[in-house]
Amino acid sequence: MDNKPAKPEETPEALTETGETGAVVESEGSEETTPEAEVVKADETSVEDTAEKADDTEADPVTTSEAEAEAEAEAEAEAEAEAEAEAEAEKTEDGIEDAVIVETEEVIEEVDEEAPAAAPAPEKEVVRETVVERKGGFFPMLLGGVAAAAIGFGVTTYMYQVGPFAAGAAANDFDTLLQDEIAKRTASEQAMTARIEELAQAVPALPAEVEGLGDRLTGIEGTLGSLDSRLSAATETLTALETRLNDMEQRPVEIASETAVANFEAEVNRLRDEVATQRSEIETMAKEAVEAEAAAEETSRQALARAALTRVQSALDAGTTFEPALADLRANTDADIAATLADASINGVPSLTQLIETYPDYAREALKDSRAENADGGAADRVGAFLLNQLGARSLEPKEGDTSDAVLSRAESALKDGRLTDALAELDALPDAAKPAMAPWIELARQRQDALAAAESLAQTLNN
């Protein structure tokens, strides 16, 4: 241990006061520092004071032995440690007081260790009420609607024995019935397609037929020209004969024998007969020429009329207007044109396919009105009628009976088979409650029926 110059002896009390004063000053200068920083600063001040104290003690000849100094230092260290513990316990209320730690070199390492930070005061728990807001979504509503529709369909079909719950063969062959329905629709469409193709093939053949008529007319015109030439020649011959006959008659009568007179008279008579024959041939040839020309014109008109009628029938099948075709028909025939066909040529009539496609909607409305008229029974009947109306349930196969559903089913079956007249006859027996809803469809169907009847009558007239 090195010897240092002796310093004036300082008592422990002075050291303590000095250390406390330094610590207090330092603490006041950093009131806003953290507790850990204040402890470290206090430790550094204590170590420096302790080192100076130790040096002063070693150099002072008046001090006691080293053992006594160490004992005093240890005692002071223990006192300071106790004071530090008490200060830490009271730091939340009065702050942390710096203490002077006087230790020897053996205690410095322990003093440098950081004091554990005090645990923060627990925060006051705040109870918050969570409000759960229920919001509706689209998919739950959709699923609910689908489920309700499925339940209603099941209840209705089971109660009224329709659809897959139908009694007897209908229940076991529901799929078969559907397939038959599809097959009928397909067959009807194929039949109409075949008819349209037939008409389409007939129309291109008409120009060839008309061209053939033109060739025939050309031949007739050539024949007429030949007849005219022959007629002109015969007329010239007849004129010459008449001239000769007149000359002979105007000759002065000479005394001749009876034989000469008889020969002269015979020659005159022969000439007269020849003139009459030529005249008759000319008249016959002229008549034949006129008749041939008239026949050619009539044949041409008939061909053009049939072509126009074919266009009319094609338009009726397609449900389109045909005013130009009807005008050509009028120009080439003297037959009367029905007013219904004339109106249809301007406005058109619905096709059979259109009538088949629109029939279900009108039938559902008619059944709805009929069920409303008959819903005077119990609650079960009213509920069943309501569900049937919502689902649009109706019979797809022809049924026997006089109910609205039965009549409509038979009419639809006839319609799909192309028997429009039979379908309208069935609808005549429809109950009064269902007739108003079907009236617009029946009117359209009758327009088509009347137009077809008028076209058929014209076709028969042209073929006779």
Short mmCIF file of C-alpha atoms in Angstrom, two decimals:
data_model
loop_
_atom_site.label_atom_id
_atom_site.label_comp_id
_atom_site.label_asym_id
_atom_site.label_seq_id
_atom_site.Cartn_x
_atom_site.Cartn_y
_atom_site.Cartn_z
CA MET A 1 0.00 0.00 0.00
CA ASP A 2 1.52 3.39 -1.11
CA ASN A 3 2.00 6.15 1.41
CA LYS A 4 0.23 9.40 0.65
CA PRO A 5 0.58 12.78 2.36
CA ALA A 6 -1.30 13.02 5.54
CA LYS A 7 -4.58 14.79 5.47
CA PRO A 8 -6.42 16.37 8.33
CA GLU A 9 -8.27 13.70 10.26
CA GLU A 10 -11.90 13.50 9.47
CA THR A 11 -14.25 11.85 11.79
CA PRO A 12 -16.87 9.37 10.58
CA GLU A 13 -19.56 11.84 11.34
CA ALA A 14 -17.98 14.38 9.03
CA LEU A 15 -17.61 11.81 6.35
CA THR A 16 -21.20 10.89 6.71
CA GLU A 17 -22.33 14.47 6.53
CA THR A 18 -20.17 15.11 3.50
CA GLY A 19 -21.38 11.97 1.75
CA GLU A 20 -24.97 12.77 2.55
CA THR A 21 -24.56 16.34 1.38
CA GLY A 22 -22.98 15.24 -1.89
CA ALA A 23 -25.63 12.65 -2.40
CA VAL A 24 -28.37 15.11 -1.64
CA VAL A 25 -26.96 17.67 -4.05
CA GLU A 26 -26.61 15.09 -6.71
CA SER A 27 -30.14 13.87 -6.08
CA GLU A 28 -31.55 17.35 -6.24
CA GLY A 29 -29.82 17.92 -9.57
CA SER A 30 -31.44 14.83 -11.04
CA GLU A 31 -34.85 14.60 -9.43
CA GLU A 32 -36.39 13.33 -12.62
CA THR A 33 -34.00 10.41 -13.11
CA THR A 34 -35.06 6.85 -12.53
CA PRO A 35 -34.43 5.10 -9.19
CA GLU A 36 -31.78 2.87 -10.80
CA ALA A 37 -29.83 5.90 -12.05
CA GLU A 38 -30.00 7.54 -8.60
CA VAL A 39 -28.64 4.42 -6.91
CA VAL A 40 -25.74 4.17 -9.38
CA LYS A 41 -24.83 7.82 -8.81
CA ALA A 42 -24.97 7.37 -5.05
CA ASP A 43 -22.73 4.31 -5.37
CA GLU A 44 -20.14 6.21 -7.41
CA THR A 45 -20.06 9.06 -4.84
CA SER A 46 -19.74 6.59 -1.98
CA VAL A 47 -16.88 4.73 -3.68
CA GLU A 48 -14.89 7.91 -4.23
CA ASP A 49 -15.42 9.06 -0.66
CA THR A 50 -14.49 5.62 0.62
CA ALA A 51 -11.30 5.58 -1.43
CA GLU A 52 -10.29 8.99 -0.13
CA LYS A 53 -11.16 7.92 3.39
CA ALA A 54 -9.05 4.81 3.06
CA ASP A 55 -6.07 6.78 1.76
CA ASP A 56 -6.39 9.30 4.52
CA THR A 57 -6.63 6.58 7.11
CA GLU A 58 -3.51 4.76 5.88
CA ALA A 59 -1.46 7.93 5.79
CA ASP A 60 -2.61 9.24 9.15
CA PRO A 61 -0.22 8.23 11.94
CA VAL A 62 -2.73 9.18 14.57
CA THR A 63 -5.34 6.61 13.38
CA THR A 64 -5.69 3.23 14.91
CA SER A 65 -4.55 0.04 13.38
CA GLU A 66 -5.72 -1.20 10.08
CA ALA A 67 -7.87 -3.84 11.68
CA GLU A 68 -9.78 -1.29 13.64
CA ALA A 69 -10.28 0.81 10.49
CA GLU A 70 -11.62 -2.15 8.60
CA ALA A 71 -13.95 -2.97 11.45
CA GLU A 72 -15.27 0.55 11.50
CA ALA A 73 -15.69 0.49 7.69
CA GLU A 74 -17.60 -2.76 7.86
CA ALA A 75 -19.81 -1.39 10.60
CA GLU A 76 -20.49 1.72 8.59
CA ALA A 77 -21.16 -0.38 5.46
CA GLU A 78 -23.68 -2.46 7.37
CA ALA A 79 -25.34 0.70 8.68
CA GLU A 80 -25.44 2.18 5.21
CA ALA A 81 -26.89 -1.08 3.78
CA GLU A 82 -29.65 -1.01 6.38
CA ALA A 83 -30.33 2.66 5.57
CA GLU A 84 -30.42 1.84 1.87
CA ALA A 85 -32.92 -0.98 2.45
CA GLU A 86 -35.14 1.34 4.45
CA ALA A 87 -34.85 4.01 1.75
CA GLU A 88 -35.88 1.50 -0.91
CA ALA A 89 -38.92 0.50 1.14
CA GLU A 90 -40.01 4.15 1.42
CA LYS A 91 -39.07 5.32 -2.10
CA THR A 92 -42.69 5.27 -3.42
CA GLU A 93 -43.70 7.90 -0.87
CA ASP A 94 -40.73 10.14 -0.02
CA GLY A 95 -38.24 9.31 -2.80
CA ILE A 96 -34.93 7.67 -2.59
CA GLU A 97 -32.33 9.12 -0.22
CA ASP A 98 -28.73 8.73 -1.25
CA ALA A 99 -26.49 7.11 1.26
CA VAL A 100 -22.78 7.29 1.63
CA ILE A 101 -21.30 3.87 1.36
CA VAL A 102 -17.88 3.63 2.89
CA GLU A 103 -16.31 0.33 1.95
CA THR A 104 -12.93 -1.07 1.33
CA GLU A 105 -11.68 -2.46 -1.91
CA GLU A 106 -13.18 -5.86 -1.03
CA VAL A 107 -16.72 -4.41 -0.84
CA ILE A 108 -16.63 -2.22 -4.03
CA GLU A 109 -17.78 -5.01 -6.33
CA GLU A 110 -20.85 -5.64 -4.18
CA VAL A 111 -21.69 -1.92 -4.13
CA ASP A 112 -21.46 -1.70 -7.98
CA GLU A 113 -24.21 -4.25 -8.50
CA GLU A 114 -27.45 -2.66 -9.57
CA ALA A 115 -30.24 -2.65 -7.10
CA PRO A 116 -33.32 -4.48 -8.35
CA ALA A 117 -35.97 -2.20 -9.75
CA ALA A 118 -39.10 -1.94 -7.76
CA ALA A 119 -42.11 -3.66 -9.28
CA PRO A 120 -44.54 -1.15 -10.81
CA ALA A 121 -47.76 -0.58 -9.00
CA PRO A 122 -50.57 -2.70 -10.46
CA GLU A 123 -52.91 -0.78 -12.69
CA LYS A 124 -56.53 -0.57 -11.78
CA GLU A 125 -58.56 -2.98 -13.84
CA VAL A 126 -61.25 -1.36 -15.95
CA VAL A 127 -64.30 -3.48 -16.64
CA ARG A 128 -65.67 -2.81 -20.11
CA GLU A 129 -68.97 -4.10 -21.36
CA THR A 130 -68.82 -5.65 -24.82
CA VAL A 131 -71.94 -5.13 -26.89
CA VAL A 132 -72.47 -7.82 -29.54
CA GLU A 133 -74.45 -6.53 -32.48
CA ARG A 134 -76.18 -9.17 -34.56
CA LYS A 135 -76.28 -8.49 -38.27
CA GLY A 136 -78.29 -10.33 -40.86
CA GLY A 137 -76.64 -11.68 -43.99
CA PHE A 138 -77.77 -12.57 -47.53
CA PHE A 139 -76.82 -16.23 -47.44
CA PRO A 140 -78.79 -17.07 -44.27
CA MET A 141 -81.86 -15.47 -45.83
CA LEU A 142 -81.25 -17.35 -49.08
CA LEU A 143 -80.88 -20.67 -47.31
CA GLY A 144 -84.02 -19.95 -45.31
CA GLY A 145 -86.00 -19.23 -48.48
CA VAL A 146 -84.75 -22.40 -50.16
CA ALA A 147 -85.63 -24.46 -47.11
CA ALA A 148 -89.12 -22.93 -46.91
CA ALA A 149 -89.73 -23.59 -50.61
CA ALA A 150 -88.56 -27.19 -50.28
CA ILE A 151 -90.80 -27.79 -47.27
CA GLY A 152 -93.80 -26.22 -49.00
CA PHE A 153 -93.23 -28.27 -52.14
CA GLY A 154 -92.95 -31.48 -50.14
CA VAL A 155 -96.08 -30.81 -48.11
CA THR A 156 -98.11 -29.82 -51.16
CA THR A 157 -97.09 -32.73 -53.33
CA TYR A 158 -97.72 -35.16 -50.49
CA MET A 159 -101.12 -33.74 -49.52
CA TYR A 160 -102.43 -33.47 -53.08
CA GLN A 161 -100.62 -36.52 -54.46
CA VAL A 162 -98.89 -34.70 -57.29
CA GLY A 163 -95.36 -34.88 -58.58
CA PRO A 164 -93.15 -37.63 -57.09
CA PHE A 165 -95.82 -38.45 -54.45
CA ALA A 166 -98.52 -39.19 -57.03
CA ALA A 167 -100.38 -42.40 -56.42
CA GLY A 168 -99.99 -45.51 -58.55
CA ALA A 169 -97.93 -45.60 -61.69
CA ALA A 170 -97.36 -41.83 -61.66
CA ALA A 171 -95.38 -42.12 -58.44
CA ASN A 172 -93.19 -44.91 -59.72
CA ASP A 173 -92.77 -43.52 -63.22
CA PHE A 174 -92.30 -39.84 -62.50
CA ASP A 175 -89.00 -39.76 -64.35
CA THR A 176 -90.59 -41.64 -67.24
CA LEU A 177 -93.37 -39.07 -67.47
CA LEU A 178 -90.84 -36.29 -67.62
CA GLN A 179 -88.94 -38.09 -70.35
CA ASP A 180 -92.18 -38.61 -72.29
CA GLU A 181 -92.98 -34.94 -71.96
CA ILE A 182 -89.56 -34.01 -73.28
CA ALA A 183 -89.94 -36.51 -76.12
CA LYS A 184 -93.31 -35.02 -77.12
CA ARG A 185 -91.89 -31.54 -77.15
CA THR A 186 -88.95 -32.74 -79.22
CA ALA A 187 -91.23 -34.57 -81.68
CA SER A 188 -93.43 -31.50 -82.09
CA GLU A 189 -90.43 -29.29 -82.76
CA GLN A 190 -89.04 -31.82 -85.23
CA ALA A 191 -92.38 -31.96 -87.07
CA MET A 192 -92.49 -28.19 -87.38
CA THR A 193 -88.87 -28.15 -88.50
CA ALA A 194 -89.64 -30.76 -91.16
CA ARG A 195 -92.62 -28.72 -92.38
CA ILE A 196 -90.52 -25.59 -92.63
CA GLU A 197 -87.82 -27.49 -94.53
CA GLU A 198 -90.46 -28.89 -96.89
CA LEU A 199 -91.75 -25.41 -97.61
CA ALA A 200 -88.21 -24.13 -98.00
CA GLN A 201 -87.55 -26.83 -100.60
CA ALA A 202 -90.80 -26.09 -102.42
CA VAL A 203 -90.08 -22.39 -102.79
CA PRO A 204 -86.83 -22.81 -104.80
CA ALA A 205 -88.64 -25.22 -107.15
CA LEU A 206 -91.24 -22.62 -108.06
CA PRO A 207 -88.95 -20.51 -110.27
CA ALA A 208 -88.10 -23.63 -112.29
CA GLU A 209 -91.80 -24.38 -112.74
CA VAL A 210 -92.45 -20.81 -113.83
CA GLU A 211 -89.51 -21.03 -116.23
CA GLY A 212 -91.05 -24.19 -117.72
CA LEU A 213 -94.27 -22.33 -118.20
CA GLY A 214 -92.32 -19.63 -120.00
CA ASP A 215 -90.93 -22.23 -122.39
CA ARG A 216 -94.43 -23.54 -123.02
CA LEU A 217 -95.63 -20.02 -123.69
CA THR A 218 -92.81 -19.53 -126.15
CA GLY A 219 -93.87 -22.69 -127.98
CA ILE A 220 -97.47 -21.57 -128.01
CA GLU A 221 -96.44 -18.21 -129.38
CA GLY A 222 -94.53 -19.98 -132.16
CA THR A 223 -97.60 -22.05 -132.96
CA LEU A 224 -99.71 -18.95 -133.03
CA GLY A 225 -97.25 -17.35 -135.43
CA SER A 226 -97.48 -20.35 -137.72
CA LEU A 227 -101.25 -20.27 -137.55
CA ASP A 228 -101.19 -16.60 -138.40
CA SER A 229 -99.04 -17.33 -141.45
CA ARG A 230 -101.35 -20.11 -142.58
CA LEU A 231 -104.35 -17.94 -141.93
CA SER A 232 -102.88 -15.17 -144.00
CA ALA A 233 -102.16 -17.58 -146.87
CA ALA A 234 -105.65 -19.06 -146.69
CA THR A 235 -107.12 -15.60 -146.66
CA GLU A 236 -105.17 -14.67 -149.77
CA THR A 237 -106.29 -17.88 -151.49
CA LEU A 238 -109.87 -17.25 -150.53
CA THR A 239 -109.64 -13.72 -151.83
CA ALA A 240 -108.27 -14.97 -155.16
CA LEU A 241 -111.04 -17.52 -155.46
CA GLU A 242 -113.65 -14.96 -154.71
CA THR A 243 -112.13 -12.69 -157.35
CA ARG A 244 -112.20 -15.46 -159.95
CA LEU A 245 -115.76 -16.32 -159.03
CA ASN A 246 -116.87 -12.76 -159.40
CA ASP A 247 -115.10 -12.49 -162.74
CA MET A 248 -116.84 -15.60 -163.98
CA GLU A 249 -120.19 -14.37 -162.84
CA GLN A 250 -119.69 -11.02 -164.56
CA ARG A 251 -118.74 -12.48 -167.94
CA PRO A 252 -121.28 -11.86 -170.66
CA VAL A 253 -123.46 -14.81 -171.25
CA GLU A 254 -122.54 -16.54 -174.44
CA ILE A 255 -124.60 -19.05 -176.22
CA ALA A 256 -123.02 -22.28 -175.31
CA SER A 257 -123.93 -25.81 -175.01
CA GLU A 258 -125.51 -27.21 -171.97
CA THR A 259 -122.31 -29.10 -171.27
CA ALA A 260 -120.26 -25.93 -171.10
CA VAL A 261 -122.77 -24.33 -168.80
CA ALA A 262 -122.76 -27.30 -166.49
CA ASN A 263 -118.96 -27.29 -166.35
CA PHE A 264 -118.90 -23.60 -165.54
CA GLU A 265 -121.38 -24.03 -162.74
CA ALA A 266 -119.43 -26.94 -161.34
CA GLU A 267 -116.24 -24.87 -161.31
CA VAL A 268 -117.98 -22.06 -159.51
CA ASN A 269 -119.39 -24.38 -156.90
CA ARG A 270 -115.99 -25.95 -156.38
CA LEU A 271 -114.44 -22.59 -155.81
CA ARG A 272 -117.16 -21.68 -153.40
CA ASP A 273 -116.65 -24.89 -151.42
CA GLU A 274 -112.93 -24.32 -151.34
CA VAL A 275 -113.42 -20.82 -150.06
CA ALA A 276 -115.78 -22.07 -147.34
CA THR A 277 -113.31 -24.76 -146.33
CA GLN A 278 -110.48 -22.29 -146.11
CA ARG A 279 -112.62 -19.92 -144.11
CA SER A 280 -113.54 -22.67 -141.63
CA GLU A 281 -109.91 -23.72 -141.22
CA ILE A 282 -108.90 -20.17 -140.60
CA GLU A 283 -111.54 -19.73 -137.95
CA THR A 284 -110.55 -22.98 -136.26
CA MET A 285 -106.90 -22.06 -136.23
CA ALA A 286 -107.65 -18.64 -134.78
CA LYS A 287 -109.80 -20.15 -132.07
CA GLU A 288 -107.11 -22.67 -131.17
CA ALA A 289 -104.54 -19.93 -130.94
CA VAL A 290 -106.69 -17.87 -128.61
CA GLU A 291 -107.43 -20.86 -126.43
CA ALA A 292 -103.78 -21.85 -126.27
CA GLU A 293 -102.78 -18.36 -125.24
CA ALA A 294 -105.46 -18.24 -122.55
CA ALA A 295 -104.40 -21.64 -121.23
CA ALA A 296 -100.80 -20.55 -121.04
CA GLU A 297 -101.71 -17.44 -119.13
CA GLU A 298 -103.89 -19.40 -116.72
CA THR A 299 -101.17 -21.93 -116.11
CA SER A 300 -98.71 -19.17 -115.37
CA ARG A 301 -101.13 -17.47 -112.98
CA GLN A 302 -101.82 -20.72 -111.15
CA ALA A 303 -98.13 -21.38 -110.70
CA LEU A 304 -97.54 -17.89 -109.35
CA ALA A 305 -100.56 -18.18 -107.05
CA ARG A 306 -99.37 -21.50 -105.64
CA ALA A 307 -95.94 -20.01 -105.03
CA ALA A 308 -97.49 -17.07 -103.18
CA LEU A 309 -99.69 -19.41 -101.12
CA THR A 310 -96.62 -21.43 -100.15
CA ARG A 311 -94.99 -18.26 -98.88
CA VAL A 312 -98.15 -17.44 -96.91
CA GLN A 313 -98.21 -20.87 -95.27
CA SER A 314 -94.52 -20.63 -94.42
CA ALA A 315 -95.10 -17.26 -92.75
CA LEU A 316 -98.03 -18.68 -90.76
CA ASP A 317 -95.86 -21.52 -89.50
CA ALA A 318 -93.09 -19.11 -88.48
CA GLY A 319 -95.46 -16.53 -86.97
CA THR A 320 -94.29 -13.67 -89.22
CA THR A 321 -96.10 -11.19 -91.47
CA PHE A 322 -96.73 -11.97 -95.16
CA GLU A 323 -98.32 -8.90 -96.77
CA PRO A 324 -96.18 -9.01 -99.98
CA ALA A 325 -96.95 -12.71 -100.48
CA LEU A 326 -100.68 -12.08 -100.08
CA ALA A 327 -100.50 -9.26 -102.64
CA ASP A 328 -98.93 -11.66 -105.17
CA LEU A 329 -101.66 -14.16 -104.37
CA ARG A 330 -104.39 -11.61 -105.06
CA ALA A 331 -102.76 -10.65 -108.38
CA ASN A 332 -102.74 -14.22 -109.67
CA THR A 333 -106.08 -15.62 -108.54
CA ASP A 334 -109.72 -14.61 -108.59
CA ALA A 335 -110.47 -16.49 -105.37
CA ASP A 336 -111.81 -14.55 -102.43
CA ILE A 337 -109.31 -13.74 -99.65
CA ALA A 338 -110.77 -14.01 -96.13
CA ALA A 339 -110.55 -10.91 -93.94
CA THR A 340 -108.86 -12.92 -91.19
CA LEU A 341 -106.04 -13.84 -93.55
CA ALA A 342 -105.70 -10.23 -94.67
CA ASP A 343 -105.42 -9.06 -91.05
CA ALA A 344 -102.91 -11.80 -90.27
CA SER A 345 -100.75 -10.72 -93.21
CA ILE A 346 -100.28 -7.30 -91.58
CA ASN A 347 -100.07 -8.18 -87.88
CA GLY A 348 -98.99 -11.81 -88.05
CA VAL A 349 -100.29 -14.67 -85.90
CA PRO A 350 -98.53 -16.60 -83.12
CA SER A 351 -96.76 -19.76 -84.17
CA LEU A 352 -97.54 -23.14 -82.66
CA THR A 353 -94.25 -23.06 -80.77
CA GLN A 354 -95.13 -19.71 -79.23
CA LEU A 355 -98.54 -20.99 -78.14
CA ILE A 356 -96.94 -24.05 -76.51
CA GLU A 357 -94.34 -21.95 -74.69
CA THR A 358 -96.82 -19.39 -73.33
CA TYR A 359 -99.51 -21.89 -72.34
CA PRO A 360 -98.07 -22.82 -68.87
CA ASP A 361 -98.12 -19.22 -67.59
CA TYR A 362 -101.76 -18.71 -68.56
CA ALA A 363 -102.68 -22.13 -67.15
CA ARG A 364 -101.11 -21.32 -63.77
CA GLU A 365 -103.05 -18.06 -63.54
CA ALA A 366 -106.27 -19.86 -64.46
CA LEU A 367 -105.64 -22.51 -61.78
CA LYS A 368 -104.88 -19.79 -59.25
CA ASP A 369 -108.23 -18.10 -59.91
CA SER A 370 -110.05 -21.42 -59.82
CA ARG A 371 -108.48 -22.40 -56.50
CA ALA A 372 -109.29 -19.01 -55.02
CA GLU A 373 -112.91 -19.51 -56.08
CA ASN A 374 -113.04 -22.94 -54.46
CA ALA A 375 -111.02 -22.12 -51.31
CA ASP A 376 -114.11 -21.97 -49.06
CA GLY A 377 -113.33 -25.23 -47.29
CA GLY A 378 -111.31 -25.87 -44.17
CA ALA A 379 -107.96 -24.49 -43.18
CA ALA A 380 -106.14 -27.44 -44.74
CA ASP A 381 -107.74 -26.74 -48.13
CA ARG A 382 -106.83 -23.07 -47.97
CA VAL A 383 -103.25 -23.84 -46.97
CA GLY A 384 -102.98 -26.43 -49.71
CA ALA A 385 -104.36 -24.02 -52.31
CA PHE A 386 -101.92 -21.34 -51.15
CA LEU A 387 -98.94 -23.67 -51.43
CA LEU A 388 -100.05 -24.94 -54.84
CA ASN A 389 -100.36 -21.35 -56.08
CA GLN A 390 -96.94 -20.43 -54.72
CA LEU A 391 -95.31 -23.45 -56.35
CA GLY A 392 -97.34 -23.22 -59.57
CA ALA A 393 -98.16 -26.93 -59.34
CA ARG A 394 -100.31 -28.39 -62.13
CA SER A 395 -100.81 -31.69 -63.92
CA LEU A 396 -98.46 -32.36 -66.82
CA GLU A 397 -100.30 -35.45 -68.07
CA PRO A 398 -103.91 -35.48 -69.35
CA LYS A 399 -106.38 -36.22 -66.55
CA GLU A 400 -110.00 -37.23 -66.61
CA GLY A 401 -112.58 -34.99 -65.01
CA ASP A 402 -114.15 -31.58 -65.28
CA THR A 403 -111.88 -29.69 -62.87
CA SER A 404 -109.79 -26.81 -64.14
CA ASP A 405 -106.59 -28.81 -63.72
CA ALA A 406 -108.00 -31.77 -65.68
CA VAL A 407 -109.35 -29.64 -68.55
CA LEU A 408 -106.12 -27.66 -68.84
CA SER A 409 -104.02 -30.83 -68.83
CA ARG A 410 -106.01 -32.35 -71.73
CA ALA A 411 -105.90 -29.12 -73.71
CA GLU A 412 -102.13 -28.88 -73.29
CA SER A 413 -101.68 -32.47 -74.43
CA ALA A 414 -103.66 -31.80 -77.62
CA LEU A 415 -101.72 -28.59 -78.21
CA LYS A 416 -98.37 -30.35 -77.96
CA ASP A 417 -99.59 -32.91 -80.51
CA GLY A 418 -100.34 -30.09 -82.94
CA ARG A 419 -104.13 -30.50 -82.59
CA LEU A 420 -105.01 -26.85 -82.03
CA THR A 421 -108.71 -27.34 -82.84
CA ASP A 422 -109.01 -30.10 -80.23
CA ALA A 423 -107.21 -27.97 -77.65
CA LEU A 424 -109.66 -25.11 -78.14
CA ALA A 425 -112.57 -27.52 -77.92
CA GLU A 426 -111.28 -28.75 -74.55
CA LEU A 427 -110.93 -25.19 -73.25
CA ASP A 428 -114.57 -24.49 -74.09
CA ALA A 429 -115.43 -26.78 -71.15
CA LEU A 430 -113.22 -24.84 -68.72
CA PRO A 431 -114.97 -23.72 -65.48
CA ASP A 432 -116.09 -20.10 -65.46
CA ALA A 433 -113.65 -19.11 -62.70
CA ALA A 434 -110.66 -20.06 -64.87
CA LYS A 435 -111.87 -18.65 -68.21
CA PRO A 436 -110.88 -14.97 -67.72
CA ALA A 437 -107.22 -15.84 -67.16
CA MET A 438 -107.14 -18.07 -70.28
CA ALA A 439 -109.09 -15.63 -72.49
CA PRO A 440 -106.02 -13.81 -73.95
CA TRP A 441 -104.34 -17.08 -74.88
CA ILE A 442 -107.55 -18.47 -76.39
CA GLU A 443 -107.90 -15.32 -78.52
CA LEU A 444 -104.37 -15.75 -79.89
CA ALA A 445 -104.99 -19.42 -80.60
CA ARG A 446 -108.23 -18.64 -82.46
CA GLN A 447 -106.44 -16.07 -84.61
CA ARG A 448 -104.01 -18.75 -85.69
CA GLN A 449 -106.78 -21.28 -86.22
CA ASP A 450 -108.81 -18.89 -88.43
CA ALA A 451 -105.76 -17.91 -90.49
CA LEU A 452 -104.83 -21.55 -91.07
CA ALA A 453 -108.40 -22.37 -92.11
CA ALA A 454 -108.44 -19.50 -94.63
CA ALA A 455 -105.10 -20.58 -96.10
CA GLU A 456 -106.32 -24.18 -96.41
CA SER A 457 -109.47 -23.03 -98.20
CA LEU A 458 -107.37 -21.07 -100.69
CA ALA A 459 -105.16 -24.07 -101.31
CA GLN A 460 -108.19 -26.22 -102.16
CA THR A 461 -109.50 -23.54 -104.52
CA LEU A 462 -106.19 -23.33 -106.38
CA ASN A 463 -105.92 -27.10 -106.73
CA ASN A 464 -109.41 -27.52 -108.25
#
